[in-house]
Short mmCIF file of C-alpha atoms and ligand atoms in Angstrom, two decimals:
data_model
loop_
_atom_site.label_atom_id
_atom_site.label_comp_id
_atom_site.label_asym_id
_atom_site.label_seq_id
_atom_site.Cartn_x
_atom_site.Cartn_y
_atom_site.Cartn_z
CA MET A 69 17.85 -12.77 22.09
CA ILE A 70 18.88 -15.48 19.64
CA ASN A 71 22.26 -14.38 18.34
CA ASN A 72 23.10 -16.98 15.75
CA GLU A 73 21.85 -15.64 12.42
CA ASP A 74 22.23 -19.06 10.84
CA TYR A 75 19.93 -20.72 13.37
CA MET A 76 16.84 -21.74 11.44
CA MET A 77 13.75 -20.95 13.45
CA ASN A 78 10.17 -22.07 13.55
CA ILE A 79 8.39 -18.71 13.21
CA ALA A 80 4.75 -17.62 13.36
CA ILE A 81 3.46 -14.55 11.55
CA VAL A 82 0.04 -13.45 12.77
CA GLY A 83 -1.70 -11.31 10.15
CA ALA A 84 -0.85 -12.13 6.54
CA GLY A 85 -1.70 -8.71 5.16
CA LEU A 86 0.87 -6.36 3.69
CA VAL A 87 3.34 -6.36 6.60
CA GLY A 88 2.96 -10.12 7.22
CA ARG A 89 3.71 -10.93 3.58
CA VAL A 90 6.74 -8.69 3.22
CA LEU A 91 8.01 -10.14 6.52
CA ALA A 92 7.46 -13.70 5.28
CA LEU A 93 9.36 -13.04 2.06
CA ASN A 94 12.27 -11.62 4.03
CA LEU A 95 12.35 -14.49 6.55
CA LEU A 96 12.09 -17.18 3.85
CA LYS A 97 15.27 -15.80 2.30
CA GLN A 98 17.04 -16.53 5.59
CA GLY A 99 15.80 -20.14 5.47
CA HIS A 100 13.29 -20.11 8.35
CA THR A 101 10.14 -22.23 8.58
CA LEU A 102 6.96 -20.15 8.72
CA THR A 103 3.34 -20.52 9.80
CA LEU A 104 1.07 -17.74 8.51
CA PHE A 105 -2.07 -17.10 10.58
CA ASP A 106 -4.88 -14.94 9.26
CA LYS A 107 -8.47 -14.48 10.33
CA GLY A 108 -9.41 -14.17 6.67
CA THR A 109 -8.71 -16.37 3.67
CA LYS A 110 -5.19 -16.70 2.31
CA ASP A 111 -6.03 -14.63 -0.79
CA GLY A 112 -5.62 -11.56 1.46
CA THR A 113 -8.68 -9.67 0.24
CA ASP A 114 -9.65 -8.72 3.83
CA ALA A 115 -6.38 -6.86 4.37
CA ALA A 116 -5.95 -3.10 3.95
CA GLY A 117 -2.98 -4.13 1.82
CA PHE A 118 -5.45 -5.40 -0.80
CA THR A 119 -7.58 -2.24 -0.82
CA ALA A 120 -4.55 0.05 -1.09
CA ALA A 121 -3.62 1.87 -4.28
CA GLY A 122 0.01 0.90 -3.58
CA MET A 123 1.52 4.31 -4.30
CA LEU A 124 5.19 4.79 -3.51
CA ALA A 125 5.12 8.53 -3.00
CA PRO A 126 7.73 9.77 -0.52
CA PHE A 127 7.51 13.37 -1.82
CA ALA A 128 3.76 13.59 -2.40
CA GLU A 129 3.02 12.18 1.07
CA LEU A 130 5.31 14.73 2.73
CA GLU A 131 2.65 17.41 2.55
CA THR A 132 0.92 15.75 5.50
CA ALA A 133 3.69 13.50 6.88
CA GLU A 134 6.97 13.73 8.78
CA SER A 135 10.36 13.58 7.03
CA VAL A 136 11.02 10.14 8.61
CA ILE A 137 8.33 8.80 6.24
CA PHE A 138 10.35 10.26 3.37
CA ASP A 139 13.58 8.51 4.46
CA HIS A 140 11.96 5.09 4.97
CA GLY A 141 10.03 5.56 1.73
CA LYS A 142 13.20 6.13 -0.29
CA ARG A 143 14.71 2.95 1.19
CA SER A 144 11.55 0.89 0.52
CA ILE A 145 11.52 1.96 -3.12
CA GLN A 146 15.02 0.43 -3.44
CA LEU A 147 13.83 -2.83 -1.86
CA TRP A 148 10.51 -3.38 -3.68
CA ARG A 149 11.94 -4.42 -7.05
CA ASP A 150 13.68 -7.51 -5.59
CA ILE A 151 10.67 -8.41 -3.45
CA LEU A 152 8.40 -8.43 -6.51
CA LYS A 153 10.98 -10.26 -8.62
CA GLU A 154 11.08 -13.03 -6.01
CA ILE A 155 7.33 -13.69 -6.37
CA GLY A 156 7.44 -13.44 -10.19
CA LEU A 157 5.53 -10.15 -10.40
CA PHE A 158 7.69 -8.46 -13.03
CA ASP A 159 5.14 -5.97 -14.35
CA GLY A 160 3.58 -5.04 -11.02
CA TYR A 161 5.81 -2.09 -10.28
CA ALA A 162 6.37 1.26 -11.96
CA LEU A 163 8.67 4.10 -11.05
CA ASN A 164 7.90 6.71 -13.67
CA GLY A 165 6.83 9.55 -11.40
CA THR A 166 3.71 11.23 -10.03
CA VAL A 167 1.90 14.23 -11.49
CA ILE A 168 0.42 16.69 -8.97
CA THR A 169 -2.07 19.11 -10.43
CA ALA A 170 -4.97 21.42 -9.50
CA HIS A 171 -7.70 23.39 -11.23
CA PRO A 172 -6.88 27.01 -12.21
CA GLN A 173 -8.96 28.39 -9.29
CA ASP A 174 -6.98 26.22 -6.84
CA MET A 175 -3.43 27.22 -7.75
CA SER A 176 -2.82 28.23 -4.13
CA GLU A 177 -3.08 24.50 -3.29
CA LEU A 178 -0.11 23.80 -5.57
CA ASP A 179 1.83 26.69 -3.99
CA HIS A 180 1.08 25.43 -0.50
CA PHE A 181 2.09 21.90 -1.52
CA ILE A 182 5.53 22.85 -2.83
CA THR A 183 6.24 25.27 0.02
CA SER A 184 5.52 22.66 2.67
CA LEU A 185 7.68 20.06 0.87
CA LYS A 186 10.61 22.43 0.56
CA ARG A 187 10.35 23.20 4.25
CA LYS A 188 10.68 19.48 5.07
CA VAL A 189 13.33 18.09 2.68
CA LYS A 190 16.09 19.68 0.66
CA ALA A 191 15.53 17.27 -2.26
CA ALA A 192 12.19 19.02 -2.92
CA GLU A 193 14.16 21.96 -4.41
CA ASP A 194 14.62 19.85 -7.57
CA ILE A 195 10.92 19.17 -8.18
CA GLU A 196 9.97 20.17 -11.71
CA LEU A 197 7.14 22.64 -12.40
CA LEU A 198 5.31 21.86 -15.66
CA GLY A 199 3.27 24.12 -17.93
CA ASN A 200 0.52 22.86 -20.27
CA ARG A 201 2.91 21.80 -23.07
CA GLU A 202 5.10 19.73 -20.73
CA ILE A 203 2.04 18.21 -19.03
CA VAL A 204 0.66 17.06 -22.40
CA GLU A 205 4.05 15.64 -23.41
CA LEU A 206 4.02 13.56 -20.24
CA GLU A 207 0.30 12.70 -20.05
CA ARG A 208 -1.82 13.50 -23.10
CA ASP A 209 -5.05 12.99 -21.18
CA LEU A 210 -4.23 15.73 -18.66
CA GLU A 211 -4.51 18.32 -21.45
CA HIS A 212 -7.00 20.45 -19.47
CA HIS A 213 -4.34 21.32 -16.90
CA ASN A 214 -2.03 24.31 -17.13
CA ARG A 215 0.24 23.78 -14.16
CA ALA A 216 1.52 20.69 -12.39
CA PHE A 217 4.47 19.35 -10.44
CA TYR A 218 6.28 16.25 -11.64
CA LEU A 219 7.77 14.07 -8.89
CA LYS A 220 9.95 11.90 -11.05
CA ASP A 221 11.24 9.30 -8.56
CA GLU A 222 7.84 8.05 -7.41
CA GLY A 223 5.72 5.12 -8.52
CA TYR A 224 3.47 2.33 -7.36
CA VAL A 225 3.20 -1.38 -6.63
CA ASP A 226 0.20 -3.18 -8.11
CA SER A 227 -1.10 -4.01 -4.65
CA GLN A 228 -3.89 -6.40 -5.66
CA ARG A 229 -1.49 -8.48 -7.73
CA PHE A 230 1.14 -8.35 -4.98
CA MET A 231 -1.37 -10.03 -2.67
CA LEU A 232 -2.34 -12.62 -5.30
CA PHE A 233 1.19 -13.43 -6.46
CA SER A 234 2.50 -13.70 -2.89
CA THR A 235 -0.29 -16.18 -2.05
CA ASN A 236 0.70 -18.32 -5.04
CA TYR A 237 4.37 -18.07 -4.07
CA PHE A 238 3.76 -19.15 -0.45
CA ASP A 239 1.64 -22.05 -1.71
CA MET A 240 4.65 -23.32 -3.63
CA ARG A 241 7.05 -23.11 -0.67
CA SER A 242 7.19 -26.22 1.50
CA GLU A 243 8.59 -24.14 4.41
CA VAL A 244 5.26 -22.23 4.64
CA THR A 245 2.16 -23.49 6.42
CA TRP A 246 -1.08 -21.53 6.03
CA ARG A 247 -3.54 -21.22 8.91
CA GLU A 248 -6.25 -19.19 7.19
CA ASN A 249 -9.64 -18.39 8.75
CA THR A 250 -7.92 -18.53 12.15
CA LEU A 251 -8.62 -15.67 14.53
CA VAL A 252 -5.75 -15.22 16.98
CA ASP A 253 -6.97 -13.90 20.34
CA LYS A 254 -3.72 -13.01 22.02
CA ILE A 255 0.01 -12.97 21.29
CA GLU A 256 2.79 -13.32 23.87
CA SER A 257 6.52 -13.88 23.75
CA GLY A 258 6.92 -17.00 21.57
CA ALA A 259 3.26 -18.01 21.99
CA ILE A 260 -0.06 -17.63 20.19
CA HIS A 261 -3.53 -18.08 21.70
CA PHE A 262 -6.36 -19.16 19.39
CA ASN A 263 -9.44 -21.39 19.56
CA GLY A 264 -8.77 -21.95 23.27
CA GLU A 265 -5.29 -23.38 22.54
CA VAL A 266 -1.74 -22.07 22.92
CA GLU A 267 0.94 -22.84 20.34
CA HIS A 268 4.65 -22.12 20.87
CA PHE A 269 7.21 -20.88 18.33
CA ASP A 270 10.88 -19.81 18.36
CA TRP A 271 9.72 -16.30 17.41
CA VAL A 272 6.33 -14.66 16.81
CA PHE A 273 5.53 -11.62 14.65
CA ASP A 274 2.39 -9.61 15.32
CA SER A 275 1.37 -7.97 12.04
CA ARG A 276 -2.39 -7.90 12.59
CA GLY A 277 -2.87 -4.27 11.54
CA LEU A 278 -6.08 -3.00 13.08
CA GLY A 279 -6.67 -6.48 14.55
CA ALA A 280 -3.96 -5.82 17.17
CA LYS A 281 -6.12 -3.50 19.26
CA GLU A 282 -6.10 -5.99 22.14
CA HIS A 283 -2.43 -5.03 22.60
CA PHE A 284 -2.18 -1.42 21.40
CA GLU A 285 -4.59 0.83 23.28
CA ASP A 286 -3.89 3.81 21.05
CA LEU A 287 -4.35 2.01 17.71
CA ARG A 288 -7.20 3.35 15.57
CA GLY A 289 -8.64 2.71 12.11
CA VAL A 290 -8.97 5.37 9.44
CA ARG A 291 -11.61 4.45 6.89
CA GLY A 292 -10.64 4.68 3.21
CA GLU A 293 -12.85 4.11 0.16
CA VAL A 294 -11.73 3.59 -3.43
CA TYR A 295 -13.30 2.92 -6.82
CA TRP A 296 -11.92 0.77 -9.62
CA LEU A 297 -12.80 2.31 -12.98
CA GLU A 298 -12.25 0.95 -16.49
CA SER A 299 -12.12 3.09 -19.60
CA ASN A 300 -11.33 2.77 -23.30
CA ASP A 301 -11.06 6.55 -23.64
CA ILE A 302 -8.52 7.49 -20.99
CA ASP A 303 -4.82 6.77 -21.06
CA ILE A 304 -3.10 8.06 -17.93
CA THR A 305 0.15 6.23 -17.26
CA ARG A 306 1.31 7.71 -13.93
CA PRO A 307 -0.26 8.21 -10.52
CA THR A 308 -1.92 11.62 -10.73
CA ARG A 309 -3.10 13.65 -7.77
CA LEU A 310 -5.62 16.45 -7.95
CA LEU A 311 -5.18 18.95 -5.15
CA HIS A 312 -8.39 20.62 -4.03
CA PRO A 313 -9.41 22.48 -0.87
CA ARG A 314 -12.00 19.75 -0.07
CA TYR A 315 -11.83 16.83 -2.50
CA LYS A 316 -8.26 15.67 -2.98
CA ILE A 317 -8.14 12.56 -5.13
CA TYR A 318 -5.61 10.35 -6.82
CA ILE A 319 -5.83 8.28 -9.98
CA VAL A 320 -3.51 5.27 -10.03
CA PRO A 321 -3.19 3.30 -13.28
CA ARG A 322 -3.50 -0.47 -13.17
CA GLY A 323 -2.60 -1.06 -16.82
CA ASN A 324 -4.59 -3.05 -19.30
CA GLY A 325 -4.37 -6.52 -17.89
CA CYS A 326 -1.63 -9.06 -17.33
CA GLU A 327 0.47 -10.99 -19.80
CA GLY A 328 -1.42 -14.14 -18.80
CA MET A 329 -4.80 -12.61 -19.78
CA ASP A 330 -6.97 -15.03 -21.67
CA MET A 331 -9.59 -12.74 -23.26
CA ASP A 332 -10.97 -10.82 -20.30
CA TYR A 333 -9.68 -12.98 -17.47
CA CYS A 334 -6.20 -13.64 -16.15
CA ASN A 335 -5.89 -17.31 -15.25
CA GLU A 336 -2.75 -16.63 -13.28
CA CYS A 337 -3.86 -13.86 -10.95
CA LYS A 338 -7.64 -14.33 -11.19
CA ILE A 339 -8.42 -10.71 -12.11
CA SER A 340 -10.94 -10.00 -14.84
CA GLN A 341 -10.90 -6.92 -17.03
CA THR A 342 -12.80 -5.68 -20.05
CA PRO A 343 -10.65 -6.35 -23.18
CA ASN A 344 -8.65 -3.29 -24.41
CA SER A 345 -9.69 -1.12 -21.48
CA LYS A 346 -7.41 0.52 -18.95
CA ARG A 347 -8.07 0.24 -15.27
CA TYR A 348 -7.63 2.96 -12.63
CA ILE A 349 -7.94 3.09 -8.87
CA ILE A 350 -9.59 6.32 -7.75
CA GLY A 351 -9.17 7.23 -4.12
CA ALA A 352 -9.25 7.70 -1.41
CA THR A 353 -11.43 9.05 1.32
CA GLU A 354 -9.93 9.49 4.76
CA ILE A 355 -12.53 9.28 7.50
CA GLU A 356 -11.97 8.92 11.26
CA SER A 357 -14.07 5.78 11.56
CA GLU A 358 -13.56 2.02 11.83
CA ASP A 359 -16.64 1.24 9.77
CA THR A 360 -15.77 -1.02 6.82
CA SER A 361 -19.25 -1.11 5.29
CA PRO A 362 -19.59 -0.27 1.55
CA ILE A 363 -18.77 3.14 0.12
CA SER A 364 -21.22 5.93 1.03
CA VAL A 365 -23.21 8.07 -1.40
CA ARG A 366 -21.34 11.19 -0.21
CA SER A 367 -17.92 9.62 -0.82
CA SER A 368 -19.06 8.31 -4.22
CA MET A 369 -20.20 11.75 -5.29
CA GLU A 370 -16.97 13.38 -4.13
CA LEU A 371 -14.62 10.85 -5.74
CA LEU A 372 -16.53 10.52 -9.01
CA SER A 373 -17.24 14.21 -9.54
CA ALA A 374 -13.59 15.04 -8.82
CA VAL A 375 -12.30 12.43 -11.28
CA PHE A 376 -14.73 13.72 -13.93
CA THR A 377 -13.15 17.19 -13.62
CA VAL A 378 -9.67 15.74 -14.30
CA ASN A 379 -10.87 14.52 -17.70
CA PRO A 380 -14.57 14.46 -18.76
CA ASN A 381 -13.94 11.15 -20.60
CA PHE A 382 -14.07 9.53 -17.17
CA GLY A 383 -17.82 10.13 -17.50
CA GLU A 384 -18.02 7.05 -19.75
CA ALA A 385 -15.73 4.91 -17.61
CA ARG A 386 -17.24 1.79 -16.07
CA ILE A 387 -17.31 1.30 -12.31
CA VAL A 388 -16.07 -2.27 -11.89
CA ASN A 389 -15.53 -2.38 -8.14
CA SER A 390 -15.41 -0.37 -4.95
CA GLU A 391 -13.44 -1.28 -1.84
CA THR A 392 -13.50 -0.05 1.74
CA ASN A 393 -10.98 -0.75 4.46
CA CYS A 394 -9.28 0.83 7.47
CA ARG A 395 -5.71 2.03 7.71
CA PRO A 396 -4.12 1.06 11.05
CA ALA A 397 -2.77 4.23 12.70
CA PHE A 398 -1.44 5.52 16.00
CA ARG A 399 -2.08 9.02 17.35
CA ASP A 400 1.06 10.43 15.69
CA ASN A 401 0.32 8.57 12.42
CA LEU A 402 3.83 7.09 12.56
CA PRO A 403 4.77 3.39 12.34
CA ARG A 404 5.75 1.55 15.52
CA ILE A 405 8.07 -1.41 16.10
CA GLU A 406 8.08 -3.24 19.44
CA ASN A 407 10.75 -5.87 19.98
CA GLU A 408 10.99 -8.15 22.98
CA GLU A 409 12.23 -11.68 23.69
CA LYS A 410 10.87 -13.97 20.90
CA LEU A 411 8.30 -11.37 19.79
CA THR A 412 8.18 -8.48 17.33
CA ARG A 413 5.19 -6.26 16.70
CA ILE A 414 4.96 -3.97 13.66
CA ASN A 415 1.98 -1.68 13.24
CA GLY A 416 0.64 1.80 12.51
CA LEU A 417 1.68 2.01 8.88
CA TYR A 418 -1.40 4.20 8.33
CA ARG A 419 -1.64 5.44 4.73
CA HIS A 420 1.98 4.50 4.00
CA GLY A 421 2.04 0.70 4.14
CA TYR A 422 3.52 0.11 0.68
CA LEU A 423 5.77 3.12 1.02
CA LEU A 424 7.17 1.96 4.35
CA ALA A 425 6.84 -1.80 4.80
CA PRO A 426 10.14 -3.06 3.30
CA ALA A 427 12.24 -0.48 5.18
CA ILE A 428 10.36 -0.78 8.48
CA ILE A 429 10.61 -4.57 8.34
CA GLU A 430 14.33 -4.38 7.61
CA GLN A 431 14.73 -2.17 10.70
CA ALA A 432 12.49 -4.39 12.87
CA LEU A 433 14.46 -7.54 11.98
CA ASN A 434 17.83 -5.90 12.56
CA GLU A 435 16.74 -4.56 15.96
CA GLY A 436 14.98 -7.82 16.95
CA ILE A 437 15.44 -11.35 15.67
CA TYR A 438 18.83 -10.65 14.03
CA LYS A 439 20.25 -8.40 16.74
C1 LIG B 47 -8.10 2.95 0.80
C2 LIG B 47 -6.66 2.72 1.15
C3 LIG B 47 -5.68 3.16 0.27
C4 LIG B 47 -4.33 3.00 0.59
N1 LIG B 47 -3.37 3.39 -0.31
C5 LIG B 47 -2.07 3.25 -0.01
C6 LIG B 47 -1.08 3.66 -0.93
O1 LIG B 47 -1.37 4.11 -2.05
N2 LIG B 47 0.24 3.54 -0.57
C7 LIG B 47 0.61 3.03 0.63
O2 LIG B 47 1.81 2.98 0.91
N3 LIG B 47 -0.32 2.61 1.53
C8 LIG B 47 -1.65 2.72 1.23
N4 LIG B 47 -2.59 2.30 2.13
C9 LIG B 47 -2.16 1.85 3.46
C10 LIG B 47 -1.82 0.36 3.55
O3 LIG B 47 -2.82 -0.40 2.94
C11 LIG B 47 -1.68 -0.02 5.02
O4 LIG B 47 -0.75 0.83 5.65
C12 LIG B 47 -1.19 -1.46 5.15
O5 LIG B 47 -2.05 -2.34 4.50
C13 LIG B 47 -1.04 -1.86 6.63
O6 LIG B 47 -0.50 -3.15 6.62
P1 LIG B 47 -0.76 -4.21 7.77
O7 LIG B 47 -0.14 -5.47 7.33
O8 LIG B 47 -0.37 -3.60 9.07
O9 LIG B 47 -2.36 -4.35 7.81
P2 LIG B 47 -3.27 -5.18 6.79
O10 LIG B 47 -2.76 -5.06 5.41
O11 LIG B 47 -4.67 -4.75 7.07
O12 LIG B 47 -3.09 -6.70 7.27
C14 LIG B 47 -3.50 -7.14 8.54
C15 LIG B 47 -3.88 -8.63 8.42
O13 LIG B 47 -4.05 -9.16 9.73
C16 LIG B 47 -5.18 -10.00 9.72
N5 LIG B 47 -5.68 -10.06 11.12
C17 LIG B 47 -6.18 -9.03 11.83
N6 LIG B 47 -6.50 -9.43 13.08
C18 LIG B 47 -6.21 -10.74 13.14
C19 LIG B 47 -6.31 -11.72 14.17
N7 LIG B 47 -6.76 -11.41 15.39
N8 LIG B 47 -5.92 -12.98 13.90
C20 LIG B 47 -5.45 -13.31 12.66
N9 LIG B 47 -5.32 -12.42 11.65
C21 LIG B 47 -5.69 -11.15 11.89
C22 LIG B 47 -6.15 -9.37 8.75
O14 LIG B 47 -7.09 -10.30 8.26
C23 LIG B 47 -5.18 -8.86 7.67
O15 LIG B 47 -5.00 -9.84 6.66
C24 LIG B 47 -3.95 2.41 1.83
C25 LIG B 47 -4.95 1.93 2.69
C26 LIG B 47 -6.29 2.08 2.36
C27 LIG B 47 -7.34 1.55 3.29
#
């Protein structure tokens, strides 16, 4: 182990997706020199971190997750604000709560949800139950709903803009070298194998997500599909989840464009949007498959019919994009850190990458390179 924290290292990060980028931002703060390898382009659109809705939902995720996800999630929420400030993404983060609702015939889903949360963490005792009046006060366009839970300390990161802003930031830093379109075949202690060559570094980070299957035998992909919708008639300001026995969906607002928008196109982050409309990410399917081909008809029907029942005005929304990707997961669906001499591997963030990455990376660095 290298014990001197002030020793500036020549570090390689393999996989510049979500984990690789948060790692890079952390390591740059310590003054290290970085080389970022990715098999895709540096804009990051191949990464699951680009497809993600970016929800920071330690409570809402507890229904199907362990309480360790809750603890890391709470810590990550504290860390995200500074990470985004560093890359100049000031309006790419919101922490104004999540609304969890269900149709009148599915009230047992809401009961099951709150019971399982209370069984896992004490803090769930304080979750607020809303009636129709309180729901409308919070979100006018959820007026058709009579009962909901409000998880006030949750939020989201604008994941697409996180990827774009971090690319721009790394481009400006002379300590960062990009090796995009570079498929790494194998990673060993302090060494990277690619294109028939071996390159050596003081420390190597393996953050290849699903691309690390050559090392992790029990790593699998879980397919997720999302739609991007735009509407002039819907104004939902918080992540909203509809519980349903078969078609659970979430609606995550993406605002109405960036400050730098010139008409319908943001010159800064290269995202286009119809003027005056609001954008939403609707997701996500969860399918035990590593197929990343386009969204299926079945998934489309499920996601779109479910969102239409949340508010019929979604019927006139425009479908501007759909994305498919795979969440990297282990059998227990928990994240894994492996530290050895000159090598750290971080993987298995499953459906919790944004929720967990800053806290998991903090832990990985403290147990590895900075130990
Ligand atoms: C539909 C969907 C919705 C999601 N929503 C949320 C959400 O709301 N909240 C949340 O917290 N999480 C969410 N997630 C989960 C989150 O996106 C993942 O947990 C996270 O992206 C995993 O990060 P990663 O860096 O390990 O993998 P990735 O982000 O996939 O990055 C891996 C990178 O490694 C590169 N790579 C792979 N193999 C190689 C190789 N051999 N050589 C070089 N480069 C390589 C890839 O090109 C990629 O850029 C969602 C995921 C999906 C698919």
